[in-house]
mmCIF file with all atom_site columns, C-alpha atoms in Angstrom:
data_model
loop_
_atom_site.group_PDB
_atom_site.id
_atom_site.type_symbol
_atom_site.label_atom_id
_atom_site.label_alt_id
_atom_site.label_comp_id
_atom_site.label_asym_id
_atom_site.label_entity_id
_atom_site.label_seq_id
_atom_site.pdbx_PDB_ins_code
_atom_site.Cartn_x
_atom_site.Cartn_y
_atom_site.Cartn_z
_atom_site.occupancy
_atom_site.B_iso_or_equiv
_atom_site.pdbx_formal_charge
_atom_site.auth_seq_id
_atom_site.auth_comp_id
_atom_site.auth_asym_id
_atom_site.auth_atom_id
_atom_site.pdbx_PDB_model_num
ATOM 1  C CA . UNK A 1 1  ? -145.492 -28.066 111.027 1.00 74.00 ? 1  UNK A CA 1
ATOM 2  C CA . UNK A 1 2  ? -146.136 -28.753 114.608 1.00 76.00 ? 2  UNK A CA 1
ATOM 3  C CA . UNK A 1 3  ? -143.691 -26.367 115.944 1.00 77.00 ? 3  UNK A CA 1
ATOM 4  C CA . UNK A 1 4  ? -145.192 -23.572 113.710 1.00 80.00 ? 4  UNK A CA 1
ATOM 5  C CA . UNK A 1 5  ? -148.728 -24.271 115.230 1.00 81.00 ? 5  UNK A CA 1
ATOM 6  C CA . UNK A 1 6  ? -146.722 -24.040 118.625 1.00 80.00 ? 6  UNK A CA 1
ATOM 7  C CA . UNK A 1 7  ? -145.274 -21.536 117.924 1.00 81.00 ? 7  UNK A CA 1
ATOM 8  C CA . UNK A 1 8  ? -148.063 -19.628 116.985 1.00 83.00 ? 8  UNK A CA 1
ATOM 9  C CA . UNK A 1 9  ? -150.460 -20.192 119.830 1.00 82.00 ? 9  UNK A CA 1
ATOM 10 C CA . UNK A 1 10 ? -147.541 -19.578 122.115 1.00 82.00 ? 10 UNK A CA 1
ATOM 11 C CA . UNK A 1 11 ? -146.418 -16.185 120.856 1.00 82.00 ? 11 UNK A CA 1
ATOM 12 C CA . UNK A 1 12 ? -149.968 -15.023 119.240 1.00 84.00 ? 12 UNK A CA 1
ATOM 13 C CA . UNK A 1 13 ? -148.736 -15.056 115.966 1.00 81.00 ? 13 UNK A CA 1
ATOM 14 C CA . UNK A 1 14 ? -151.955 -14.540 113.917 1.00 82.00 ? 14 UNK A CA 1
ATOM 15 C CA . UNK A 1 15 ? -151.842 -17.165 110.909 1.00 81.00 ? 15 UNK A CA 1
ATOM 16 C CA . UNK A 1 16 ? -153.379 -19.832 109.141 1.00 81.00 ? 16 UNK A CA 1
ATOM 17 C CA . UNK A 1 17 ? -151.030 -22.809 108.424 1.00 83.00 ? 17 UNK A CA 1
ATOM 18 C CA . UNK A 1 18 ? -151.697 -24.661 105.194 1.00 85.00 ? 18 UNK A CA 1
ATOM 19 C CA . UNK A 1 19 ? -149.313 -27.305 103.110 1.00 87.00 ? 19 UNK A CA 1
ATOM 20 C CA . UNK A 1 20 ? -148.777 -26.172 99.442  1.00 89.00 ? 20 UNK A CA 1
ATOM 21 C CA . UNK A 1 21 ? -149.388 -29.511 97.445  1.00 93.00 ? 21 UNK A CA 1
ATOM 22 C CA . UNK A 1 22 ? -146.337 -28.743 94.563  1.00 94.00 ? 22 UNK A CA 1
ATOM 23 C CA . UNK A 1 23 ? -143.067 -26.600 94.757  1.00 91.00 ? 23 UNK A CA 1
ATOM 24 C CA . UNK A 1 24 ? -145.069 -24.421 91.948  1.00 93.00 ? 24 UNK A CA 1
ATOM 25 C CA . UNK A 1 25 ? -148.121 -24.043 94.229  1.00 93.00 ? 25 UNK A CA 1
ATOM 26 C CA . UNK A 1 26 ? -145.505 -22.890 97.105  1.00 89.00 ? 26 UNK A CA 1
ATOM 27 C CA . UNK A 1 27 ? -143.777 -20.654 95.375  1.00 91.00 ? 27 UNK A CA 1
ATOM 28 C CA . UNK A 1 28 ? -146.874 -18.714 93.657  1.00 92.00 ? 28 UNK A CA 1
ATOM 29 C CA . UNK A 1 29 ? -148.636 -18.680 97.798  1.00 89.00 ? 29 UNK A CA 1
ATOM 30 C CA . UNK A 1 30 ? -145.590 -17.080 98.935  1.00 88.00 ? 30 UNK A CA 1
ATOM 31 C CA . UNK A 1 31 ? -145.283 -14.730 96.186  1.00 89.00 ? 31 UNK A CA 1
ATOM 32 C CA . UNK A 1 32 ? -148.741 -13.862 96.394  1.00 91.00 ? 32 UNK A CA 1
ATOM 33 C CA . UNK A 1 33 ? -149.750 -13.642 99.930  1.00 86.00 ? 33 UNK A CA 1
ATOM 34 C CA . UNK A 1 34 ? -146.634 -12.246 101.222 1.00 74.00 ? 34 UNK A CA 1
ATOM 35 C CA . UNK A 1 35 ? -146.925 -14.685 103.816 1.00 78.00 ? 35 UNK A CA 1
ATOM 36 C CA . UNK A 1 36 ? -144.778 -16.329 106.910 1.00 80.00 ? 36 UNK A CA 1
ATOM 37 C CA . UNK A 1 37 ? -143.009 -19.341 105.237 1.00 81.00 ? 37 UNK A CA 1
ATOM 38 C CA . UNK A 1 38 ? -140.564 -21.848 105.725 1.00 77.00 ? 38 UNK A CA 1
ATOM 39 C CA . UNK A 1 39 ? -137.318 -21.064 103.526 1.00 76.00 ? 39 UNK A CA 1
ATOM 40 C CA . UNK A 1 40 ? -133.578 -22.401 103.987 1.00 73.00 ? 40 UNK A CA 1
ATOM 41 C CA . UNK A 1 41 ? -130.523 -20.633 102.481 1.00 69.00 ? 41 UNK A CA 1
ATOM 42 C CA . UNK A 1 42 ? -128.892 -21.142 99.996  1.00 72.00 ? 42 UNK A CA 1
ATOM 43 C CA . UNK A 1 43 ? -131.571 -21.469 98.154  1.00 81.00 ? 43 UNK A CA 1
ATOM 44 C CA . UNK A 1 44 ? -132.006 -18.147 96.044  1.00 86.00 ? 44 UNK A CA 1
ATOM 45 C CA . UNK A 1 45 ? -135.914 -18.527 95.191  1.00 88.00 ? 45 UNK A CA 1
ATOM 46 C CA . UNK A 1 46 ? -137.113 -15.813 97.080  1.00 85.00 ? 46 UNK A CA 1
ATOM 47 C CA . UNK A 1 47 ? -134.166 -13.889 97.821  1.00 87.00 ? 47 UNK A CA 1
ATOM 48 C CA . UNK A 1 48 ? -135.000 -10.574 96.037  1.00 88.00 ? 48 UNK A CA 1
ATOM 49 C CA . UNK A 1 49 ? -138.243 -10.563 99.126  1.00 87.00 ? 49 UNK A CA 1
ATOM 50 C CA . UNK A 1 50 ? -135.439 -9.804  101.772 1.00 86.00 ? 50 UNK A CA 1
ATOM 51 C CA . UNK A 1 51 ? -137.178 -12.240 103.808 1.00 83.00 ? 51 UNK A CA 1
ATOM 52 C CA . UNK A 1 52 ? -136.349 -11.382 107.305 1.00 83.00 ? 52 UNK A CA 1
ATOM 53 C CA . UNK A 1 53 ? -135.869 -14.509 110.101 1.00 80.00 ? 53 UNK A CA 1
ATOM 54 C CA . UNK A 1 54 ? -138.347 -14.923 112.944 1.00 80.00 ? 54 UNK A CA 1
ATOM 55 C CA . UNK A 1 55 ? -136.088 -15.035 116.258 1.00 81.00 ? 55 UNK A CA 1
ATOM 56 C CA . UNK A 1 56 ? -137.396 -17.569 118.865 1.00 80.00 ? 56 UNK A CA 1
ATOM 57 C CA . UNK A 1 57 ? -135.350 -17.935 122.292 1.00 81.00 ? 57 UNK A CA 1
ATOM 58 C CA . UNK A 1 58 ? -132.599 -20.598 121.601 1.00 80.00 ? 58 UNK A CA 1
ATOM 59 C CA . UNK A 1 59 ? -133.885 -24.598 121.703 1.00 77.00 ? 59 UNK A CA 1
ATOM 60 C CA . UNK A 1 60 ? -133.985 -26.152 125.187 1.00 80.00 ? 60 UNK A CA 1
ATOM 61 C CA . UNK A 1 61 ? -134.035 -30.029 124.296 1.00 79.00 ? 61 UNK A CA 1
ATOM 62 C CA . UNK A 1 62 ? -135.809 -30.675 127.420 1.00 83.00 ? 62 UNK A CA 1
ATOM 63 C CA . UNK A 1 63 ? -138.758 -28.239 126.854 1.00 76.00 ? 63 UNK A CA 1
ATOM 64 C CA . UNK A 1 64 ? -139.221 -29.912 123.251 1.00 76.00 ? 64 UNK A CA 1
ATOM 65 C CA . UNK A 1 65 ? -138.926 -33.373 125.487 1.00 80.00 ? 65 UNK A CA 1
ATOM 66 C CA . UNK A 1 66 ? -141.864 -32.287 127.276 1.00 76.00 ? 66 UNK A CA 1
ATOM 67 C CA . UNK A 1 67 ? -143.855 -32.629 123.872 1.00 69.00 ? 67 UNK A CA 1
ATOM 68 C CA . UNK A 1 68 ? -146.120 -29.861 124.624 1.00 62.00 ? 68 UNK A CA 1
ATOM 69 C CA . UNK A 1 69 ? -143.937 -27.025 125.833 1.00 72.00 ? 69 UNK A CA 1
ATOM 70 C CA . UNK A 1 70 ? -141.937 -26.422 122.241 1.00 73.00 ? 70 UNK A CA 1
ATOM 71 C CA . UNK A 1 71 ? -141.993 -22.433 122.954 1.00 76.00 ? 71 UNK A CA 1
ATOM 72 C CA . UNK A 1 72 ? -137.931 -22.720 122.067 1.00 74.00 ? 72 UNK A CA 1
ATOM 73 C CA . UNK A 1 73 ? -136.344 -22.444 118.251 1.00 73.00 ? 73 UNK A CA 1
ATOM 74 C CA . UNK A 1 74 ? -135.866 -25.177 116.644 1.00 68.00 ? 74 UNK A CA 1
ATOM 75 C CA . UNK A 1 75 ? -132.384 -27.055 116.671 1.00 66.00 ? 75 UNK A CA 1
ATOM 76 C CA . UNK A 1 76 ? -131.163 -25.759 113.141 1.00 65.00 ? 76 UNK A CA 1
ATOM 77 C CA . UNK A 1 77 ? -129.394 -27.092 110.834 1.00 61.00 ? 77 UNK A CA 1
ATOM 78 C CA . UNK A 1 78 ? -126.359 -26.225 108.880 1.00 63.00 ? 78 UNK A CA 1
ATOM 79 C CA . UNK A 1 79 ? -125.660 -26.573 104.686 1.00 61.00 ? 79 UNK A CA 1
ATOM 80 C CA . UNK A 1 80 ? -122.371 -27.215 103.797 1.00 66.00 ? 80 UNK A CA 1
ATOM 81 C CA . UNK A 1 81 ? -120.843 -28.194 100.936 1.00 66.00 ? 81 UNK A CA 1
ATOM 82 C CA . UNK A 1 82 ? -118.518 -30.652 100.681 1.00 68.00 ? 82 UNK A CA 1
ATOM 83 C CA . UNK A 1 83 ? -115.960 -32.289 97.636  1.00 72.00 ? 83 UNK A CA 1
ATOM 84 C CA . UNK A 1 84 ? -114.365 -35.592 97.863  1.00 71.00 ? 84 UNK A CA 1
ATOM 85 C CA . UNK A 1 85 ? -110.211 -34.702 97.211  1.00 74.00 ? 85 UNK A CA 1
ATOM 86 C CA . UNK A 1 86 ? -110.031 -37.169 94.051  1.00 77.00 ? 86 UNK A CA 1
ATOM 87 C CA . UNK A 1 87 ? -112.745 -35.651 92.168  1.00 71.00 ? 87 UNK A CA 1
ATOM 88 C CA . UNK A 1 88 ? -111.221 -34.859 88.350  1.00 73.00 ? 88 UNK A CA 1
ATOM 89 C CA . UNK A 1 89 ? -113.063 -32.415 85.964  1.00 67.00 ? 89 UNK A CA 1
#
């Protein structure tokens, strides 16, 4: 949430940040607002949007470090899956 507001003021984005209170109540503001939101793949919920990514420079560690100077993406993350080799069905 704080890098969004960052984020914003840095690059001008024009938005109004809010916290959905449910999944439900997320889903439904997305849907119907169209809006900027936080989404991770795989997750298929709002797939059939074609939500595009927002492309910040690459993180700089030190910038965040600074505390107030987080104009850099965020360090990712990746989803993997993974299987233990004596699993039986």
């Amino acid at each position: 949430l704080q890098a969004m507001m960052q984020w914003t003021a840095a690059y001008g984005f024009p938005a109004a940040i809010a916290i959905s209170n449910v999944w439900g109540n997320f889903e439904k503001h997305v849907r119907s607002f169209r809006a900027l939101h936080y989404w991770w793949v795989p997750d298929a919920t709002f797939v059939e949007m074609l939500p595009k990514p927002v492309v910040l420079p690459p993180h700089v560690a030190s910038e965040w470090a600074v505390g107030n100077n987080k104009k850099t993406g965020g360090t990712g993350s990746y989803v993997s899956k993974m299987v233990s080799h004596n699993l039986r069905s």
